[in-house]
């Protein structure tokens, strides 16, 4: 997880006018999200290692399903506050 996940989550909620993000587990998913102007939530338990994925600078790296649920919930709440 990032050092300041709350700050990144708030930033995603403010800059992304769409109610979604790309959730994936590969470098291709990160690149596709970036090319589309959509935040990437990257899962570290999939096809590629955390080290490889972090080198591609995803919006957020998530280590488990509980963390993914928490991030999605926080993004939704941040949008409701904005």
Short mmCIF file of N, CA, C and O in Angstrom, two decimals:
data_model
loop_
_atom_site.label_atom_id
_atom_site.label_comp_id
_atom_site.label_asym_id
_atom_site.label_seq_id
_atom_site.Cartn_x
_atom_site.Cartn_y
_atom_site.Cartn_z
N UNK A 1 0.84 -1.19 0.00
CA UNK A 1 0.00 0.00 0.00
C UNK A 1 0.88 1.25 0.00
O UNK A 1 1.99 1.22 0.49
N UNK A 2 0.39 2.33 -0.54
CA UNK A 2 1.19 3.56 -0.58
C UNK A 2 1.38 4.13 0.82
O UNK A 2 0.66 3.80 1.75
N UNK A 3 2.36 5.04 0.95
CA UNK A 3 2.64 5.64 2.25
C UNK A 3 1.49 6.52 2.72
O UNK A 3 1.25 6.64 3.91
N UNK A 4 0.78 7.15 1.81
CA UNK A 4 -0.36 8.01 2.17
C UNK A 4 -1.58 7.59 1.36
O UNK A 4 -2.01 8.31 0.45
N UNK A 5 -2.16 6.42 1.65
CA UNK A 5 -3.29 5.97 0.83
C UNK A 5 -4.48 6.90 0.89
O UNK A 5 -5.17 7.09 -0.11
N UNK A 6 -4.73 7.52 2.05
CA UNK A 6 -5.88 8.43 2.15
C UNK A 6 -5.72 9.62 1.21
O UNK A 6 -6.68 10.03 0.55
N UNK A 7 -4.52 10.17 1.13
CA UNK A 7 -4.28 11.29 0.23
C UNK A 7 -4.46 10.89 -1.23
O UNK A 7 -5.07 11.62 -2.01
N UNK A 8 -3.96 9.73 -1.59
CA UNK A 8 -4.13 9.26 -2.97
C UNK A 8 -5.59 8.98 -3.28
O UNK A 8 -6.06 9.28 -4.37
N UNK A 9 -6.30 8.40 -2.33
CA UNK A 9 -7.71 8.11 -2.55
C UNK A 9 -8.50 9.39 -2.74
O UNK A 9 -9.32 9.51 -3.64
N UNK A 10 -8.23 10.40 -1.91
CA UNK A 10 -8.93 11.69 -2.07
C UNK A 10 -8.59 12.31 -3.43
O UNK A 10 -9.46 12.87 -4.10
N UNK A 11 -7.33 12.22 -3.84
CA UNK A 11 -6.92 12.78 -5.12
C UNK A 11 -7.63 12.08 -6.26
O UNK A 11 -8.11 12.73 -7.20
N UNK A 12 -7.73 10.77 -6.20
CA UNK A 12 -8.43 10.03 -7.26
C UNK A 12 -9.89 10.45 -7.33
O UNK A 12 -10.43 10.69 -8.39
N UNK A 13 -10.52 10.56 -6.18
CA UNK A 13 -11.94 10.93 -6.16
C UNK A 13 -12.16 12.32 -6.73
O UNK A 13 -13.17 12.57 -7.39
N UNK A 14 -11.22 13.23 -6.54
CA UNK A 14 -11.39 14.60 -7.02
C UNK A 14 -11.06 14.76 -8.50
O UNK A 14 -11.73 15.49 -9.21
N UNK A 15 -10.01 14.08 -8.97
CA UNK A 15 -9.60 14.29 -10.36
C UNK A 15 -10.31 13.39 -11.35
O UNK A 15 -10.35 13.68 -12.53
N UNK A 16 -10.89 12.32 -10.88
CA UNK A 16 -11.54 11.38 -11.77
C UNK A 16 -13.04 11.64 -11.78
O UNK A 16 -13.72 11.29 -10.82
N UNK A 17 -13.58 12.21 -12.85
CA UNK A 17 -15.01 12.52 -12.88
C UNK A 17 -15.88 11.28 -13.08
O UNK A 17 -17.08 11.33 -12.93
N UNK A 18 -15.25 10.16 -13.40
CA UNK A 18 -15.99 8.93 -13.65
C UNK A 18 -16.05 8.09 -12.38
O UNK A 18 -15.11 8.08 -11.60
N UNK A 19 -17.12 7.36 -12.20
CA UNK A 19 -17.25 6.56 -10.97
C UNK A 19 -16.55 5.21 -11.06
O UNK A 19 -17.09 4.20 -10.67
N UNK A 20 -15.37 5.19 -11.65
CA UNK A 20 -14.67 3.92 -11.77
C UNK A 20 -13.17 4.12 -11.88
O UNK A 20 -12.69 5.23 -12.08
N UNK A 21 -12.46 3.00 -11.75
CA UNK A 21 -11.02 2.95 -11.95
C UNK A 21 -10.73 1.60 -12.59
O UNK A 21 -11.55 0.68 -12.52
N UNK A 22 -9.59 1.48 -13.21
CA UNK A 22 -9.17 0.19 -13.75
C UNK A 22 -8.58 -0.62 -12.60
O UNK A 22 -7.68 -0.15 -11.90
N UNK A 23 -9.09 -1.82 -12.40
CA UNK A 23 -8.54 -2.74 -11.42
C UNK A 23 -7.88 -3.86 -12.20
O UNK A 23 -8.54 -4.50 -13.03
N UNK A 24 -6.59 -4.06 -11.98
CA UNK A 24 -5.89 -5.09 -12.73
C UNK A 24 -4.68 -5.61 -12.00
O UNK A 24 -4.38 -5.19 -10.89
N UNK A 25 -3.97 -6.53 -12.66
CA UNK A 25 -2.81 -7.14 -12.02
C UNK A 25 -1.60 -7.25 -12.95
O UNK A 25 -0.71 -8.05 -12.71
N UNK A 26 -1.58 -6.42 -14.01
CA UNK A 26 -0.44 -6.45 -14.92
C UNK A 26 -0.01 -5.04 -15.32
O UNK A 26 -0.76 -4.08 -15.16
N UNK A 27 1.18 -4.96 -15.89
CA UNK A 27 1.70 -3.70 -16.41
C UNK A 27 0.78 -3.16 -17.51
O UNK A 27 0.62 -1.94 -17.65
N UNK A 28 0.20 -4.06 -18.28
CA UNK A 28 -0.70 -3.66 -19.37
C UNK A 28 -1.92 -2.93 -18.81
O UNK A 28 -2.37 -1.93 -19.37
N UNK A 29 -2.44 -3.41 -17.68
CA UNK A 29 -3.59 -2.75 -17.06
C UNK A 29 -3.24 -1.34 -16.60
O UNK A 29 -4.03 -0.40 -16.78
N UNK A 30 -2.06 -1.18 -16.04
CA UNK A 30 -1.61 0.14 -15.59
C UNK A 30 -1.47 1.08 -16.79
O UNK A 30 -1.94 2.23 -16.75
N UNK A 31 -0.85 0.59 -17.85
CA UNK A 31 -0.65 1.41 -19.06
C UNK A 31 -1.99 1.78 -19.69
O UNK A 31 -2.18 2.92 -20.14
N UNK A 32 -2.92 0.84 -19.74
CA UNK A 32 -4.24 1.12 -20.32
C UNK A 32 -4.98 2.18 -19.51
O UNK A 32 -5.61 3.08 -20.08
N UNK A 33 -4.90 2.08 -18.20
CA UNK A 33 -5.55 3.08 -17.34
C UNK A 33 -4.94 4.45 -17.58
O UNK A 33 -5.66 5.44 -17.77
N UNK A 34 -3.63 4.51 -17.60
CA UNK A 34 -2.94 5.79 -17.80
C UNK A 34 -3.31 6.39 -19.16
O UNK A 34 -3.59 7.58 -19.27
N UNK A 35 -3.32 5.57 -20.19
CA UNK A 35 -3.64 6.06 -21.54
C UNK A 35 -5.07 6.58 -21.63
O UNK A 35 -5.36 7.46 -22.43
N UNK A 36 -5.94 6.05 -20.78
CA UNK A 36 -7.34 6.46 -20.78
C UNK A 36 -7.63 7.58 -19.79
O UNK A 36 -8.76 8.05 -19.70
N UNK A 37 -6.63 7.96 -19.01
CA UNK A 37 -6.83 9.01 -18.02
C UNK A 37 -7.63 8.54 -16.82
O UNK A 37 -8.28 9.33 -16.15
N UNK A 38 -7.57 7.25 -16.54
CA UNK A 38 -8.34 6.65 -15.46
C UNK A 38 -7.35 6.14 -14.40
O UNK A 38 -6.32 5.56 -14.73
N UNK A 39 -7.66 6.30 -13.12
CA UNK A 39 -6.77 5.77 -12.08
C UNK A 39 -6.66 4.25 -12.17
O UNK A 39 -7.60 3.57 -12.59
N UNK A 40 -5.51 3.73 -11.76
CA UNK A 40 -5.32 2.28 -11.75
C UNK A 40 -5.19 1.79 -10.31
O UNK A 40 -4.46 2.36 -9.51
N UNK A 41 -5.96 0.77 -10.00
CA UNK A 41 -5.85 0.08 -8.72
C UNK A 41 -5.26 -1.28 -9.07
O UNK A 41 -5.89 -2.09 -9.72
N UNK A 42 -4.02 -1.48 -8.66
CA UNK A 42 -3.27 -2.65 -9.11
C UNK A 42 -3.14 -3.67 -7.98
O UNK A 42 -2.73 -3.34 -6.87
N UNK A 43 -3.49 -4.91 -8.30
CA UNK A 43 -3.50 -6.00 -7.35
C UNK A 43 -2.16 -6.73 -7.39
O UNK A 43 -1.69 -7.10 -8.47
N UNK A 44 -1.57 -6.94 -6.24
CA UNK A 44 -0.23 -7.55 -6.19
C UNK A 44 -0.26 -9.07 -6.08
O UNK A 44 0.79 -9.69 -6.03
N UNK A 45 -1.43 -9.67 -6.07
CA UNK A 45 -1.50 -11.12 -5.92
C UNK A 45 -1.83 -11.82 -7.25
O UNK A 45 -2.22 -12.98 -7.29
N UNK A 46 -1.60 -11.14 -8.35
CA UNK A 46 -1.93 -11.70 -9.65
C UNK A 46 -0.73 -12.20 -10.43
O UNK A 46 0.18 -12.81 -9.88
N UNK A 47 -0.73 -11.88 -11.70
CA UNK A 47 0.24 -12.44 -12.63
C UNK A 47 1.66 -11.91 -12.48
O UNK A 47 2.62 -12.61 -12.78
N UNK A 48 1.81 -10.68 -12.04
CA UNK A 48 3.15 -10.08 -11.98
C UNK A 48 3.50 -9.68 -10.56
O UNK A 48 2.63 -9.42 -9.74
N UNK A 49 4.80 -9.61 -10.29
CA UNK A 49 5.27 -9.31 -8.94
C UNK A 49 5.00 -7.86 -8.56
O UNK A 49 4.89 -6.98 -9.42
N UNK A 50 4.94 -7.63 -7.27
CA UNK A 50 4.77 -6.27 -6.73
C UNK A 50 5.89 -5.36 -7.23
O UNK A 50 5.67 -4.21 -7.57
N UNK A 51 7.11 -5.89 -7.26
CA UNK A 51 8.26 -5.10 -7.70
C UNK A 51 8.09 -4.61 -9.14
O UNK A 51 8.29 -3.43 -9.43
N UNK A 52 7.70 -5.49 -10.03
CA UNK A 52 7.49 -5.11 -11.43
C UNK A 52 6.37 -4.09 -11.53
O UNK A 52 6.48 -3.08 -12.23
N UNK A 53 5.27 -4.34 -10.85
CA UNK A 53 4.12 -3.45 -10.91
C UNK A 53 4.43 -2.07 -10.34
O UNK A 53 4.05 -1.05 -10.92
N UNK A 54 5.13 -2.02 -9.23
CA UNK A 54 5.41 -0.72 -8.61
C UNK A 54 6.32 0.14 -9.49
O UNK A 54 6.24 1.37 -9.44
N UNK A 55 7.14 -0.47 -10.32
CA UNK A 55 7.99 0.28 -11.23
C UNK A 55 7.19 1.03 -12.28
O UNK A 55 7.67 2.00 -12.86
N UNK A 56 5.96 0.61 -12.52
CA UNK A 56 5.09 1.26 -13.51
C UNK A 56 4.23 2.36 -12.89
O UNK A 56 3.40 2.96 -13.56
N UNK A 57 4.41 2.63 -11.60
CA UNK A 57 3.72 3.71 -10.90
C UNK A 57 2.20 3.70 -11.03
O UNK A 57 1.61 4.68 -11.50
N UNK A 58 1.55 2.63 -10.58
CA UNK A 58 0.08 2.65 -10.59
C UNK A 58 -0.44 3.68 -9.58
O UNK A 58 0.30 4.10 -8.69
N UNK A 59 -1.68 4.06 -9.73
CA UNK A 59 -2.27 5.01 -8.78
C UNK A 59 -2.23 4.43 -7.37
O UNK A 59 -1.89 5.14 -6.42
N UNK A 60 -2.60 3.17 -7.24
CA UNK A 60 -2.56 2.48 -5.95
C UNK A 60 -2.16 1.03 -6.15
O UNK A 60 -2.53 0.42 -7.15
N UNK A 61 -1.40 0.48 -5.21
CA UNK A 61 -1.07 -0.94 -5.16
C UNK A 61 -1.82 -1.55 -3.99
O UNK A 61 -1.81 -0.99 -2.89
N UNK A 62 -2.48 -2.67 -4.22
CA UNK A 62 -3.28 -3.30 -3.18
C UNK A 62 -2.80 -4.73 -2.98
O UNK A 62 -2.63 -5.48 -3.94
N UNK A 63 -2.60 -5.11 -1.71
CA UNK A 63 -2.02 -6.41 -1.38
C UNK A 63 -3.03 -7.52 -1.12
O UNK A 63 -2.66 -8.69 -1.10
N UNK A 64 -4.31 -7.16 -0.88
CA UNK A 64 -5.29 -8.21 -0.60
C UNK A 64 -6.70 -7.71 -0.89
O UNK A 64 -6.92 -6.52 -1.07
N UNK A 65 -7.65 -8.65 -0.92
CA UNK A 65 -9.03 -8.30 -1.26
C UNK A 65 -9.65 -7.37 -0.23
O UNK A 65 -10.44 -6.48 -0.58
N UNK A 66 -9.30 -7.53 1.02
CA UNK A 66 -9.82 -6.64 2.07
C UNK A 66 -9.36 -5.20 1.81
O UNK A 66 -10.14 -4.26 1.94
N UNK A 67 -8.11 -5.05 1.41
CA UNK A 67 -7.60 -3.72 1.08
C UNK A 67 -8.31 -3.12 -0.13
O UNK A 67 -8.60 -1.92 -0.15
N UNK A 68 -8.59 -3.95 -1.12
CA UNK A 68 -9.31 -3.47 -2.31
C UNK A 68 -10.70 -2.97 -1.92
O UNK A 68 -11.12 -1.89 -2.33
N UNK A 69 -11.40 -3.74 -1.12
CA UNK A 69 -12.73 -3.34 -0.68
C UNK A 69 -12.67 -2.02 0.08
O UNK A 69 -13.48 -1.12 -0.13
N UNK A 70 -11.69 -1.88 0.95
CA UNK A 70 -11.55 -0.66 1.75
C UNK A 70 -11.29 0.56 0.86
O UNK A 70 -11.86 1.63 1.07
N UNK A 71 -10.44 0.39 -0.14
CA UNK A 71 -10.13 1.50 -1.05
C UNK A 71 -11.35 1.92 -1.85
O UNK A 71 -11.66 3.11 -1.96
N UNK A 72 -12.07 0.95 -2.39
CA UNK A 72 -13.28 1.28 -3.16
C UNK A 72 -14.29 1.99 -2.27
O UNK A 72 -14.89 3.00 -2.66
N UNK A 73 -14.47 1.50 -1.07
CA UNK A 73 -15.39 2.14 -0.12
C UNK A 73 -14.97 3.57 0.18
O UNK A 73 -15.79 4.49 0.20
N UNK A 74 -13.68 3.80 0.36
CA UNK A 74 -13.18 5.14 0.67
C UNK A 74 -13.33 6.07 -0.52
O UNK A 74 -13.63 7.26 -0.34
N UNK A 75 -13.14 5.57 -1.73
CA UNK A 75 -13.32 6.40 -2.93
C UNK A 75 -14.78 6.83 -3.02
O UNK A 75 -15.09 8.00 -3.27
N UNK A 76 -15.68 5.90 -2.78
CA UNK A 76 -17.12 6.23 -2.83
C UNK A 76 -17.45 7.29 -1.78
O UNK A 76 -18.14 8.27 -2.07
N UNK A 77 -16.95 7.10 -0.56
CA UNK A 77 -17.22 8.09 0.50
C UNK A 77 -16.61 9.45 0.18
O UNK A 77 -17.22 10.48 0.43
N UNK A 78 -15.41 9.46 -0.40
CA UNK A 78 -14.76 10.74 -0.74
C UNK A 78 -15.56 11.47 -1.81
O UNK A 78 -15.65 12.69 -1.78
N UNK A 79 -16.15 10.77 -2.73
CA UNK A 79 -16.98 11.41 -3.76
C UNK A 79 -18.23 12.02 -3.14
O UNK A 79 -18.67 13.07 -3.54
N UNK A 80 -18.80 11.31 -2.18
CA UNK A 80 -20.02 11.82 -1.53
C UNK A 80 -19.75 13.09 -0.75
O UNK A 80 -20.61 13.94 -0.62
N UNK A 81 -18.53 13.24 -0.23
CA UNK A 81 -18.16 14.42 0.55
C UNK A 81 -17.87 15.61 -0.36
O UNK A 81 -18.16 16.74 -0.02
N UNK A 82 -17.31 15.35 -1.54
CA UNK A 82 -16.90 16.43 -2.46
C UNK A 82 -18.06 17.26 -2.93
O UNK A 82 -19.14 16.89 -3.05
#
